[in-house]
mmCIF file with all atom_site columns, C-alpha atoms in Angstrom:
data_model
loop_
_atom_site.group_PDB
_atom_site.id
_atom_site.type_symbol
_atom_site.label_atom_id
_atom_site.label_alt_id
_atom_site.label_comp_id
_atom_site.label_asym_id
_atom_site.label_entity_id
_atom_site.label_seq_id
_atom_site.pdbx_PDB_ins_code
_atom_site.Cartn_x
_atom_site.Cartn_y
_atom_site.Cartn_z
_atom_site.occupancy
_atom_site.B_iso_or_equiv
_atom_site.pdbx_formal_charge
_atom_site.auth_seq_id
_atom_site.auth_comp_id
_atom_site.auth_asym_id
_atom_site.auth_atom_id
_atom_site.pdbx_PDB_model_num
ATOM 1   C CA . MET X 1 1   ? -10.788 -25.464 -5.969  1.00 82.00 ? 331 MET X CA 1
ATOM 2   C CA . LYS X 1 2   ? -12.576 -24.082 -8.995  1.00 88.00 ? 332 LYS X CA 1
ATOM 3   C CA . LYS X 1 3   ? -14.105 -20.647 -8.437  1.00 95.00 ? 333 LYS X CA 1
ATOM 4   C CA . LYS X 1 4   ? -16.202 -18.474 -10.715 1.00 96.00 ? 334 LYS X CA 1
ATOM 5   C CA . TYR X 1 5   ? -14.823 -15.189 -9.366  1.00 98.00 ? 335 TYR X CA 1
ATOM 6   C CA . VAL X 1 6   ? -11.211 -14.445 -8.439  1.00 99.00 ? 336 VAL X CA 1
ATOM 7   C CA . LEU X 1 7   ? -10.433 -11.161 -6.658  1.00 99.00 ? 337 LEU X CA 1
ATOM 8   C CA . PHE X 1 8   ? -6.818  -10.012 -6.704  1.00 99.00 ? 338 PHE X CA 1
ATOM 9   C CA . ASP X 1 9   ? -4.909  -7.614  -4.538  1.00 98.00 ? 339 ASP X CA 1
ATOM 10  C CA . LEU X 1 10  ? -2.526  -5.474  -6.629  1.00 98.00 ? 340 LEU X CA 1
ATOM 11  C CA . ASP X 1 11  ? 0.658   -4.457  -4.771  1.00 96.00 ? 341 ASP X CA 1
ATOM 12  C CA . GLY X 1 12  ? 2.651   -7.518  -3.761  1.00 96.00 ? 342 GLY X CA 1
ATOM 13  C CA . THR X 1 13  ? 0.298   -9.842  -5.637  1.00 98.00 ? 343 THR X CA 1
ATOM 14  C CA . LEU X 1 14  ? 0.193   -8.789  -9.291  1.00 99.00 ? 344 LEU X CA 1
ATOM 15  C CA . THR X 1 15  ? 3.029   -6.259  -9.310  1.00 98.00 ? 345 THR X CA 1
ATOM 16  C CA . ASP X 1 16  ? 6.120   -5.594  -7.219  1.00 97.00 ? 346 ASP X CA 1
ATOM 17  C CA . SER X 1 17  ? 5.631   -1.913  -6.437  1.00 95.00 ? 347 SER X CA 1
ATOM 18  C CA . ARG X 1 18  ? 8.068   -1.882  -3.519  1.00 95.00 ? 348 ARG X CA 1
ATOM 19  C CA . GLU X 1 19  ? 10.506  0.609   -5.103  1.00 96.00 ? 349 GLU X CA 1
ATOM 20  C CA . GLY X 1 20  ? 7.878   3.213   -5.936  1.00 96.00 ? 350 GLY X CA 1
ATOM 21  C CA . ILE X 1 21  ? 6.029   2.899   -2.638  1.00 95.00 ? 351 ILE X CA 1
ATOM 22  C CA . VAL X 1 22  ? 9.196   3.058   -0.531  1.00 96.00 ? 352 VAL X CA 1
ATOM 23  C CA . ASN X 1 23  ? 10.547  6.037   -2.487  1.00 96.00 ? 353 ASN X CA 1
ATOM 24  C CA . SER X 1 24  ? 7.213   7.826   -2.070  1.00 97.00 ? 354 SER X CA 1
ATOM 25  C CA . ILE X 1 25  ? 7.165   7.110   1.675   1.00 97.00 ? 355 ILE X CA 1
ATOM 26  C CA . GLU X 1 26  ? 10.737  8.390   2.048   1.00 96.00 ? 356 GLU X CA 1
ATOM 27  C CA . TYR X 1 27  ? 9.810   11.555  0.135   1.00 97.00 ? 357 TYR X CA 1
ATOM 28  C CA . MET X 1 28  ? 6.888   12.117  2.496   1.00 97.00 ? 358 MET X CA 1
ATOM 29  C CA . LEU X 1 29  ? 8.874   11.377  5.657   1.00 97.00 ? 359 LEU X CA 1
ATOM 30  C CA . ARG X 1 30  ? 11.628  13.807  4.600   1.00 96.00 ? 360 ARG X CA 1
ATOM 31  C CA . HIS X 1 31  ? 8.908   16.441  4.358   1.00 97.00 ? 361 HIS X CA 1
ATOM 32  C CA . TYR X 1 32  ? 8.209   15.845  8.051   1.00 96.00 ? 362 TYR X CA 1
ATOM 33  C CA . GLN X 1 33  ? 11.931  15.514  8.871   1.00 95.00 ? 363 GLN X CA 1
ATOM 34  C CA . VAL X 1 34  ? 11.511  11.882  9.894   1.00 93.00 ? 364 VAL X CA 1
ATOM 35  C CA . ALA X 1 35  ? 14.749  9.976   9.326   1.00 90.00 ? 365 ALA X CA 1
ATOM 36  C CA . VAL X 1 36  ? 14.852  6.500   7.776   1.00 91.00 ? 366 VAL X CA 1
ATOM 37  C CA . LYS X 1 37  ? 18.154  4.716   8.370   1.00 90.00 ? 367 LYS X CA 1
ATOM 38  C CA . ASP X 1 38  ? 17.434  1.813   6.051   1.00 91.00 ? 368 ASP X CA 1
ATOM 39  C CA . GLN X 1 39  ? 14.625  1.107   3.594   1.00 90.00 ? 369 GLN X CA 1
ATOM 40  C CA . SER X 1 40  ? 14.034  -2.245  5.282   1.00 90.00 ? 370 SER X CA 1
ATOM 41  C CA . GLU X 1 41  ? 12.469  -0.261  8.142   1.00 92.00 ? 371 GLU X CA 1
ATOM 42  C CA . LEU X 1 42  ? 9.581   0.515   5.804   1.00 94.00 ? 372 LEU X CA 1
ATOM 43  C CA . GLN X 1 43  ? 8.662   -3.126  5.072   1.00 91.00 ? 373 GLN X CA 1
ATOM 44  C CA . PRO X 1 44  ? 5.661   -3.045  7.477   1.00 92.00 ? 374 PRO X CA 1
ATOM 45  C CA . TRP X 1 45  ? 4.284   -0.065  5.522   1.00 94.00 ? 375 TRP X CA 1
ATOM 46  C CA . LEU X 1 46  ? 3.845   -2.162  2.363   1.00 91.00 ? 376 LEU X CA 1
ATOM 47  C CA . GLY X 1 47  ? 0.221   -3.254  2.106   1.00 83.00 ? 377 GLY X CA 1
ATOM 48  C CA . PRO X 1 48  ? -1.785  -1.475  4.817   1.00 86.00 ? 378 PRO X CA 1
ATOM 49  C CA . PRO X 1 49  ? -3.463  1.880   4.071   1.00 88.00 ? 379 PRO X CA 1
ATOM 50  C CA . LEU X 1 50  ? -0.892  4.673   4.392   1.00 94.00 ? 380 LEU X CA 1
ATOM 51  C CA . LYS X 1 51  ? -3.067  6.706   6.763   1.00 94.00 ? 381 LYS X CA 1
ATOM 52  C CA . GLU X 1 52  ? -3.110  3.802   9.222   1.00 93.00 ? 382 GLU X CA 1
ATOM 53  C CA . SER X 1 53  ? 0.675   3.385   9.009   1.00 95.00 ? 383 SER X CA 1
ATOM 54  C CA . LEU X 1 54  ? 1.276   7.083   9.669   1.00 97.00 ? 384 LEU X CA 1
ATOM 55  C CA . MET X 1 55  ? -0.927  6.975   12.744  1.00 97.00 ? 385 MET X CA 1
ATOM 56  C CA . LYS X 1 56  ? 0.651   3.717   13.952  1.00 96.00 ? 386 LYS X CA 1
ATOM 57  C CA . TYR X 1 57  ? 4.360   4.321   13.281  1.00 96.00 ? 387 TYR X CA 1
ATOM 58  C CA . CYS X 1 58  ? 4.624   8.124   13.427  1.00 96.00 ? 388 CYS X CA 1
ATOM 59  C CA . GLY X 1 59  ? 1.927   8.925   15.969  1.00 96.00 ? 389 GLY X CA 1
ATOM 60  C CA . PHE X 1 60  ? 0.106   11.267  13.571  1.00 97.00 ? 390 PHE X CA 1
ATOM 61  C CA . CYS X 1 61  ? -3.470  12.283  14.320  1.00 97.00 ? 391 CYS X CA 1
ATOM 62  C CA . GLU X 1 62  ? -5.970  11.483  11.565  1.00 95.00 ? 392 GLU X CA 1
ATOM 63  C CA . GLU X 1 63  ? -5.877  15.018  10.127  1.00 96.00 ? 393 GLU X CA 1
ATOM 64  C CA . LYS X 1 64  ? -2.078  15.061  9.904   1.00 97.00 ? 394 LYS X CA 1
ATOM 65  C CA . ALA X 1 65  ? -2.053  11.524  8.489   1.00 96.00 ? 395 ALA X CA 1
ATOM 66  C CA . LEU X 1 66  ? -4.381  12.593  5.676   1.00 94.00 ? 396 LEU X CA 1
ATOM 67  C CA . GLU X 1 67  ? -2.057  15.514  4.987   1.00 97.00 ? 397 GLU X CA 1
ATOM 68  C CA . GLY X 1 68  ? 0.815   13.022  4.842   1.00 97.00 ? 398 GLY X CA 1
ATOM 69  C CA . VAL X 1 69  ? -1.061  10.932  2.293   1.00 95.00 ? 399 VAL X CA 1
ATOM 70  C CA . ALA X 1 70  ? -1.356  14.018  0.084   1.00 96.00 ? 400 ALA X CA 1
ATOM 71  C CA . VAL X 1 71  ? 2.410   14.637  0.352   1.00 98.00 ? 401 VAL X CA 1
ATOM 72  C CA . TYR X 1 72  ? 3.066   10.978  -0.506  1.00 97.00 ? 402 TYR X CA 1
ATOM 73  C CA . ARG X 1 73  ? 0.953   11.318  -3.640  1.00 95.00 ? 403 ARG X CA 1
ATOM 74  C CA . GLU X 1 74  ? 3.029   14.269  -4.856  1.00 97.00 ? 404 GLU X CA 1
ATOM 75  C CA . TYR X 1 75  ? 5.894   11.870  -5.573  1.00 97.00 ? 405 TYR X CA 1
ATOM 76  C CA . PHE X 1 76  ? 3.865   8.748   -6.257  1.00 95.00 ? 406 PHE X CA 1
ATOM 77  C CA . ASP X 1 77  ? 1.588   10.289  -8.896  1.00 94.00 ? 407 ASP X CA 1
ATOM 78  C CA . ARG X 1 78  ? 4.527   11.911  -10.668 1.00 94.00 ? 408 ARG X CA 1
ATOM 79  C CA . GLN X 1 79  ? 7.095   9.121   -10.577 1.00 96.00 ? 409 GLN X CA 1
ATOM 80  C CA . GLY X 1 80  ? 6.589   6.378   -8.000  1.00 96.00 ? 410 GLY X CA 1
ATOM 81  C CA . ILE X 1 81  ? 3.559   4.835   -9.687  1.00 95.00 ? 411 ILE X CA 1
ATOM 82  C CA . PHE X 1 82  ? 5.742   3.466   -12.485 1.00 93.00 ? 412 PHE X CA 1
ATOM 83  C CA . GLU X 1 83  ? 8.699   2.417   -10.296 1.00 97.00 ? 413 GLU X CA 1
ATOM 84  C CA . ASN X 1 84  ? 7.065   -0.961  -10.473 1.00 97.00 ? 414 ASN X CA 1
ATOM 85  C CA . ARG X 1 85  ? 7.229   -4.322  -12.273 1.00 98.00 ? 415 ARG X CA 1
ATOM 86  C CA . VAL X 1 86  ? 4.919   -7.232  -12.982 1.00 99.00 ? 416 VAL X CA 1
ATOM 87  C CA . TYR X 1 87  ? 5.891   -10.419 -11.166 1.00 98.00 ? 417 TYR X CA 1
ATOM 88  C CA . PRO X 1 88  ? 7.136   -13.155 -13.532 1.00 98.00 ? 418 PRO X CA 1
ATOM 89  C CA . GLY X 1 89  ? 4.348   -15.499 -14.574 1.00 97.00 ? 419 GLY X CA 1
ATOM 90  C CA . ILE X 1 90  ? 1.475   -13.139 -13.764 1.00 98.00 ? 420 ILE X CA 1
ATOM 91  C CA . GLU X 1 91  ? 0.235   -12.542 -17.304 1.00 98.00 ? 421 GLU X CA 1
ATOM 92  C CA . GLY X 1 92  ? 0.302   -16.255 -18.135 1.00 97.00 ? 422 GLY X CA 1
ATOM 93  C CA . MET X 1 93  ? -1.596  -16.979 -14.937 1.00 97.00 ? 423 MET X CA 1
ATOM 94  C CA . LEU X 1 94  ? -4.261  -14.370 -15.711 1.00 98.00 ? 424 LEU X CA 1
ATOM 95  C CA . ASP X 1 95  ? -4.594  -15.620 -19.279 1.00 97.00 ? 425 ASP X CA 1
ATOM 96  C CA . GLY X 1 96  ? -4.959  -19.222 -18.114 1.00 95.00 ? 426 GLY X CA 1
ATOM 97  C CA . LEU X 1 97  ? -7.620  -18.412 -15.535 1.00 96.00 ? 427 LEU X CA 1
ATOM 98  C CA . LYS X 1 98  ? -9.580  -16.263 -17.947 1.00 96.00 ? 428 LYS X CA 1
ATOM 99  C CA . ARG X 1 99  ? -9.494  -18.992 -20.601 1.00 95.00 ? 429 ARG X CA 1
ATOM 100 C CA . GLN X 1 100 ? -10.930 -21.377 -18.007 1.00 93.00 ? 430 GLN X CA 1
ATOM 101 C CA . GLY X 1 101 ? -13.913 -19.060 -17.596 1.00 95.00 ? 431 GLY X CA 1
ATOM 102 C CA . CYS X 1 102 ? -12.943 -17.323 -14.352 1.00 96.00 ? 432 CYS X CA 1
ATOM 103 C CA . ARG X 1 103 ? -14.147 -13.756 -13.945 1.00 98.00 ? 433 ARG X CA 1
ATOM 104 C CA . LEU X 1 104 ? -11.124 -11.790 -12.738 1.00 99.00 ? 434 LEU X CA 1
ATOM 105 C CA . LEU X 1 105 ? -11.455 -8.720  -10.497 1.00 99.00 ? 435 LEU X CA 1
ATOM 106 C CA . VAL X 1 106 ? -9.122  -6.384  -8.615  1.00 99.00 ? 436 VAL X CA 1
ATOM 107 C CA . ALA X 1 107 ? -9.719  -5.274  -5.019  1.00 99.00 ? 437 ALA X CA 1
ATOM 108 C CA . THR X 1 108 ? -6.912  -2.995  -3.828  1.00 98.00 ? 438 THR X CA 1
ATOM 109 C CA . SER X 1 109 ? -6.399  -0.389  -1.122  1.00 94.00 ? 439 SER X CA 1
ATOM 110 C CA . LYS X 1 110 ? -4.487  1.643   -3.708  1.00 93.00 ? 440 LYS X CA 1
ATOM 111 C CA . PRO X 1 111 ? -6.611  4.513   -5.066  1.00 94.00 ? 441 PRO X CA 1
ATOM 112 C CA . GLU X 1 112 ? -8.772  3.156   -7.860  1.00 97.00 ? 442 GLU X CA 1
ATOM 113 C CA . THR X 1 113 ? -7.515  5.724   -10.362 1.00 96.00 ? 443 THR X CA 1
ATOM 114 C CA . ALA X 1 114 ? -3.906  4.704   -9.662  1.00 95.00 ? 444 ALA X CA 1
ATOM 115 C CA . ALA X 1 115 ? -4.736  0.992   -9.927  1.00 97.00 ? 445 ALA X CA 1
ATOM 116 C CA . VAL X 1 116 ? -6.266  1.517   -13.357 1.00 98.00 ? 446 VAL X CA 1
ATOM 117 C CA . ARG X 1 117 ? -3.198  3.504   -14.480 1.00 96.00 ? 447 ARG X CA 1
ATOM 118 C CA . VAL X 1 118 ? -0.811  0.776   -13.327 1.00 97.00 ? 448 VAL X CA 1
ATOM 119 C CA . LEU X 1 119 ? -2.723  -2.068  -14.955 1.00 98.00 ? 449 LEU X CA 1
ATOM 120 C CA . GLU X 1 120 ? -3.159  -0.134  -18.197 1.00 98.00 ? 450 GLU X CA 1
ATOM 121 C CA . HIS X 1 121 ? 0.553   0.769   -18.199 1.00 97.00 ? 451 HIS X CA 1
ATOM 122 C CA . PHE X 1 122 ? 1.508   -2.916  -18.004 1.00 98.00 ? 452 PHE X CA 1
ATOM 123 C CA . GLY X 1 123 ? -1.150  -4.054  -20.475 1.00 98.00 ? 453 GLY X CA 1
ATOM 124 C CA . LEU X 1 124 ? -3.027  -6.103  -17.882 1.00 99.00 ? 454 LEU X CA 1
ATOM 125 C CA . SER X 1 125 ? -6.277  -4.162  -17.526 1.00 98.00 ? 455 SER X CA 1
ATOM 126 C CA . GLY X 1 126 ? -8.001  -6.170  -20.259 1.00 98.00 ? 456 GLY X CA 1
ATOM 127 C CA . TYR X 1 127 ? -7.886  -9.323  -18.157 1.00 99.00 ? 457 TYR X CA 1
ATOM 128 C CA . PHE X 1 128 ? -10.140 -7.833  -15.499 1.00 99.00 ? 458 PHE X CA 1
ATOM 129 C CA . ALA X 1 129 ? -13.902 -7.489  -15.556 1.00 98.00 ? 459 ALA X CA 1
ATOM 130 C CA . TYR X 1 130 ? -13.672 -4.888  -12.776 1.00 99.00 ? 460 TYR X CA 1
ATOM 131 C CA . ILE X 1 131 ? -10.904 -2.887  -11.099 1.00 99.00 ? 461 ILE X CA 1
ATOM 132 C CA . GLY X 1 132 ? -11.937 -1.649  -7.656  1.00 99.00 ? 462 GLY X CA 1
ATOM 133 C CA . GLY X 1 133 ? -9.874  0.385   -5.229  1.00 98.00 ? 463 GLY X CA 1
ATOM 134 C CA . ALA X 1 134 ? -9.843  3.074   -2.587  1.00 96.00 ? 464 ALA X CA 1
ATOM 135 C CA . THR X 1 135 ? -11.359 6.515   -2.939  1.00 95.00 ? 465 THR X CA 1
ATOM 136 C CA . LEU X 1 136 ? -9.059  9.537   -3.013  1.00 90.00 ? 466 LEU X CA 1
ATOM 137 C CA . ASP X 1 137 ? -10.715 10.985  0.105   1.00 88.00 ? 467 ASP X CA 1
ATOM 138 C CA . ASP X 1 138 ? -10.028 7.746   2.022   1.00 81.00 ? 468 ASP X CA 1
ATOM 139 C CA . SER X 1 139 ? -13.727 7.192   2.700   1.00 91.00 ? 469 SER X CA 1
ATOM 140 C CA . ARG X 1 140 ? -13.204 3.708   1.254   1.00 94.00 ? 470 ARG X CA 1
ATOM 141 C CA . VAL X 1 141 ? -9.718  2.406   2.031   1.00 92.00 ? 471 VAL X CA 1
ATOM 142 C CA . ARG X 1 142 ? -10.052 -0.537  4.463   1.00 95.00 ? 472 ARG X CA 1
ATOM 143 C CA . LYS X 1 143 ? -9.587  -3.812  2.609   1.00 97.00 ? 473 LYS X CA 1
ATOM 144 C CA . GLY X 1 144 ? -12.861 -5.219  3.863   1.00 98.00 ? 474 GLY X CA 1
ATOM 145 C CA . ASP X 1 145 ? -14.705 -2.170  2.540   1.00 98.00 ? 475 ASP X CA 1
ATOM 146 C CA . VAL X 1 146 ? -12.956 -2.363  -0.844  1.00 98.00 ? 476 VAL X CA 1
ATOM 147 C CA . ILE X 1 147 ? -13.786 -6.057  -1.222  1.00 99.00 ? 477 ILE X CA 1
ATOM 148 C CA . ARG X 1 148 ? -17.416 -5.404  -0.289  1.00 99.00 ? 478 ARG X CA 1
ATOM 149 C CA . TYR X 1 149 ? -17.534 -2.578  -2.846  1.00 99.00 ? 479 TYR X CA 1
ATOM 150 C CA . VAL X 1 150 ? -16.204 -4.864  -5.600  1.00 99.00 ? 480 VAL X CA 1
ATOM 151 C CA . LEU X 1 151 ? -18.631 -7.670  -4.739  1.00 99.00 ? 481 LEU X CA 1
ATOM 152 C CA . GLU X 1 152 ? -21.589 -5.283  -4.707  1.00 98.00 ? 482 GLU X CA 1
ATOM 153 C CA . SER X 1 153 ? -20.492 -3.462  -7.870  1.00 98.00 ? 483 SER X CA 1
ATOM 154 C CA . CYS X 1 154 ? -20.299 -6.786  -9.716  1.00 98.00 ? 484 CYS X CA 1
ATOM 155 C CA . GLY X 1 155 ? -23.523 -8.147  -8.241  1.00 98.00 ? 485 GLY X CA 1
ATOM 156 C CA . ILE X 1 156 ? -21.750 -11.143 -6.694  1.00 98.00 ? 486 ILE X CA 1
ATOM 157 C CA . ARG X 1 157 ? -23.947 -12.899 -4.141  1.00 95.00 ? 487 ARG X CA 1
ATOM 158 C CA . GLU X 1 158 ? -22.549 -16.445 -4.519  1.00 95.00 ? 488 GLU X CA 1
ATOM 159 C CA . LYS X 1 159 ? -19.697 -15.929 -2.082  1.00 96.00 ? 489 LYS X CA 1
ATOM 160 C CA . ALA X 1 160 ? -18.858 -19.629 -2.114  1.00 97.00 ? 490 ALA X CA 1
ATOM 161 C CA . GLN X 1 161 ? -17.959 -19.119 -5.774  1.00 97.00 ? 491 GLN X CA 1
ATOM 162 C CA . ALA X 1 162 ? -15.478 -16.311 -5.041  1.00 98.00 ? 492 ALA X CA 1
ATOM 163 C CA . VAL X 1 163 ? -11.935 -16.281 -3.664  1.00 98.00 ? 493 VAL X CA 1
ATOM 164 C CA . MET X 1 164 ? -9.553  -13.486 -2.663  1.00 99.00 ? 494 MET X CA 1
ATOM 165 C CA . VAL X 1 165 ? -5.858  -13.628 -3.582  1.00 99.00 ? 495 VAL X CA 1
ATOM 166 C CA . GLY X 1 166 ? -3.433  -11.432 -1.627  1.00 98.00 ? 496 GLY X CA 1
ATOM 167 C CA . ASP X 1 167 ? -0.123  -11.179 0.182   1.00 98.00 ? 497 ASP X CA 1
ATOM 168 C CA . ARG X 1 168 ? -0.830  -9.436  3.508   1.00 97.00 ? 498 ARG X CA 1
ATOM 169 C CA . GLU X 1 169 ? -2.982  -10.002 6.577   1.00 97.00 ? 499 GLU X CA 1
ATOM 170 C CA . GLN X 1 170 ? -5.244  -7.119  5.516   1.00 96.00 ? 500 GLN X CA 1
ATOM 171 C CA . ASP X 1 171 ? -6.212  -9.126  2.423   1.00 98.00 ? 501 ASP X CA 1
ATOM 172 C CA . VAL X 1 172 ? -7.016  -12.189 4.513   1.00 99.00 ? 502 VAL X CA 1
ATOM 173 C CA . LYS X 1 173 ? -8.985  -10.343 7.179   1.00 98.00 ? 503 LYS X CA 1
ATOM 174 C CA . GLY X 1 174 ? -10.857 -8.231  4.633   1.00 98.00 ? 504 GLY X CA 1
ATOM 175 C CA . ALA X 1 175 ? -11.873 -11.327 2.697   1.00 99.00 ? 505 ALA X CA 1
ATOM 176 C CA . LYS X 1 176 ? -12.966 -13.192 5.817   1.00 98.00 ? 506 LYS X CA 1
ATOM 177 C CA . GLU X 1 177 ? -15.013 -10.161 6.828   1.00 98.00 ? 507 GLU X CA 1
ATOM 178 C CA . ASN X 1 178 ? -16.914 -10.668 3.571   1.00 98.00 ? 508 ASN X CA 1
ATOM 179 C CA . GLY X 1 179 ? -17.258 -14.440 3.835   1.00 98.00 ? 509 GLY X CA 1
ATOM 180 C CA . LEU X 1 180 ? -14.653 -15.338 1.196   1.00 98.00 ? 510 LEU X CA 1
ATOM 181 C CA . GLU X 1 181 ? -11.965 -17.985 1.110   1.00 98.00 ? 511 GLU X CA 1
ATOM 182 C CA . VAL X 1 182 ? -8.426  -16.644 0.761   1.00 99.00 ? 512 VAL X CA 1
ATOM 183 C CA . VAL X 1 183 ? -5.285  -17.688 -1.084  1.00 99.00 ? 513 VAL X CA 1
ATOM 184 C CA . GLY X 1 184 ? -2.133  -16.139 0.360   1.00 99.00 ? 514 GLY X CA 1
ATOM 185 C CA . VAL X 1 185 ? 0.811   -15.653 -2.019  1.00 98.00 ? 515 VAL X CA 1
ATOM 186 C CA . LEU X 1 186 ? 4.270   -16.138 -0.528  1.00 98.00 ? 516 LEU X CA 1
ATOM 187 C CA . TYR X 1 187 ? 6.179   -14.199 -3.210  1.00 98.00 ? 517 TYR X CA 1
ATOM 188 C CA . GLY X 1 188 ? 4.767   -10.842 -2.044  1.00 96.00 ? 518 GLY X CA 1
ATOM 189 C CA . TYR X 1 189 ? 5.402   -8.688  1.030   1.00 95.00 ? 519 TYR X CA 1
ATOM 190 C CA . GLY X 1 190 ? 3.835   -10.811 3.758   1.00 95.00 ? 520 GLY X CA 1
ATOM 191 C CA . SER X 1 191 ? 5.450   -13.799 5.459   1.00 96.00 ? 521 SER X CA 1
ATOM 192 C CA . ARG X 1 192 ? 4.082   -17.316 5.783   1.00 98.00 ? 522 ARG X CA 1
ATOM 193 C CA . GLU X 1 193 ? 3.617   -16.684 9.514   1.00 98.00 ? 523 GLU X CA 1
ATOM 194 C CA . GLU X 1 194 ? 1.620   -13.523 8.875   1.00 98.00 ? 524 GLU X CA 1
ATOM 195 C CA . LEU X 1 195 ? -0.699  -15.167 6.361   1.00 98.00 ? 525 LEU X CA 1
ATOM 196 C CA . VAL X 1 196 ? -1.227  -18.331 8.399   1.00 98.00 ? 526 VAL X CA 1
ATOM 197 C CA . GLY X 1 197 ? -1.809  -16.277 11.531  1.00 98.00 ? 527 GLY X CA 1
ATOM 198 C CA . ALA X 1 198 ? -4.427  -14.173 9.751   1.00 98.00 ? 528 ALA X CA 1
ATOM 199 C CA . GLY X 1 199 ? -6.291  -17.300 8.653   1.00 98.00 ? 529 GLY X CA 1
ATOM 200 C CA . ALA X 1 200 ? -5.441  -17.822 4.975   1.00 99.00 ? 530 ALA X CA 1
ATOM 201 C CA . ASP X 1 201 ? -7.117  -20.968 3.639   1.00 98.00 ? 531 ASP X CA 1
ATOM 202 C CA . TYR X 1 202 ? -4.402  -21.772 1.100   1.00 98.00 ? 532 TYR X CA 1
ATOM 203 C CA . LEU X 1 203 ? -0.833  -20.682 0.378   1.00 98.00 ? 533 LEU X CA 1
ATOM 204 C CA . VAL X 1 204 ? 1.010   -20.671 -2.949  1.00 98.00 ? 534 VAL X CA 1
ATOM 205 C CA . GLU X 1 205 ? 4.616   -19.841 -3.717  1.00 98.00 ? 535 GLU X CA 1
ATOM 206 C CA . SER X 1 206 ? 4.199   -18.655 -7.311  1.00 97.00 ? 536 SER X CA 1
ATOM 207 C CA . PRO X 1 207 ? 1.639   -17.515 -9.894  1.00 97.00 ? 537 PRO X CA 1
ATOM 208 C CA . GLN X 1 208 ? 1.939   -20.969 -11.455 1.00 96.00 ? 538 GLN X CA 1
ATOM 209 C CA . GLY X 1 209 ? 0.973   -22.503 -8.120  1.00 96.00 ? 539 GLY X CA 1
ATOM 210 C CA . LEU X 1 210 ? -2.097  -20.295 -8.099  1.00 94.00 ? 540 LEU X CA 1
ATOM 211 C CA . VAL X 1 211 ? -3.165  -21.614 -11.504 1.00 93.00 ? 541 VAL X CA 1
ATOM 212 C CA . HIS X 1 212 ? -2.783  -25.216 -10.343 1.00 93.00 ? 542 HIS X CA 1
ATOM 213 C CA . LEU X 1 213 ? -4.794  -24.527 -7.180  1.00 96.00 ? 543 LEU X CA 1
ATOM 214 C CA . LEU X 1 214 ? -7.634  -22.663 -8.877  1.00 90.00 ? 544 LEU X CA 1
ATOM 215 C CA . MET X 1 215 ? -7.989  -25.172 -11.700 1.00 85.00 ? 545 MET X CA 1
ATOM 216 C CA . LYS X 1 216 ? -8.312  -28.262 -9.474  1.00 77.00 ? 546 LYS X CA 1
#
């Protein structure tokens, strides 16, 4: 399945940002005196836009949810952003795909400024022709909107030549919304059942598996 353009999610796909995200969520929830008995309770929060999770799991109205996002960023921007690690095999995978002539892009619901900081911190930004993410005012945060933004920013009209790689149902649904095939990665935060149920076209268990699939 050779593709000219490969769009990557960031959290749960390129880097394991669980620690920083969970710590930032706990910081925010303490602000609102919401108790978390065990960090495993926050697993469903990993991936979807934070505003949506606050409205879904805490019953916040949109205005209060946006306020919560700002509180979250107090910790995340200061410390949580770097409580993170690159998954083993990612850099070799990116290098291999780029050497094969693939144009690599990022499409993440993380704020674009934060995505750039993370990828620069880990020395990965040079592999990507474009790093696209959410706006700080949340006017662009849905995965489908972010993917559309990246495609339009890069002038990509040959959608049959592009594929999205991600770990959660939001990645799959956002890609399908834009007419793209999707590779679901099983080493991230989403389960096989979630990805299959959302309609992923392919599944891989490792970055190496992704290289083999995309170089067929």
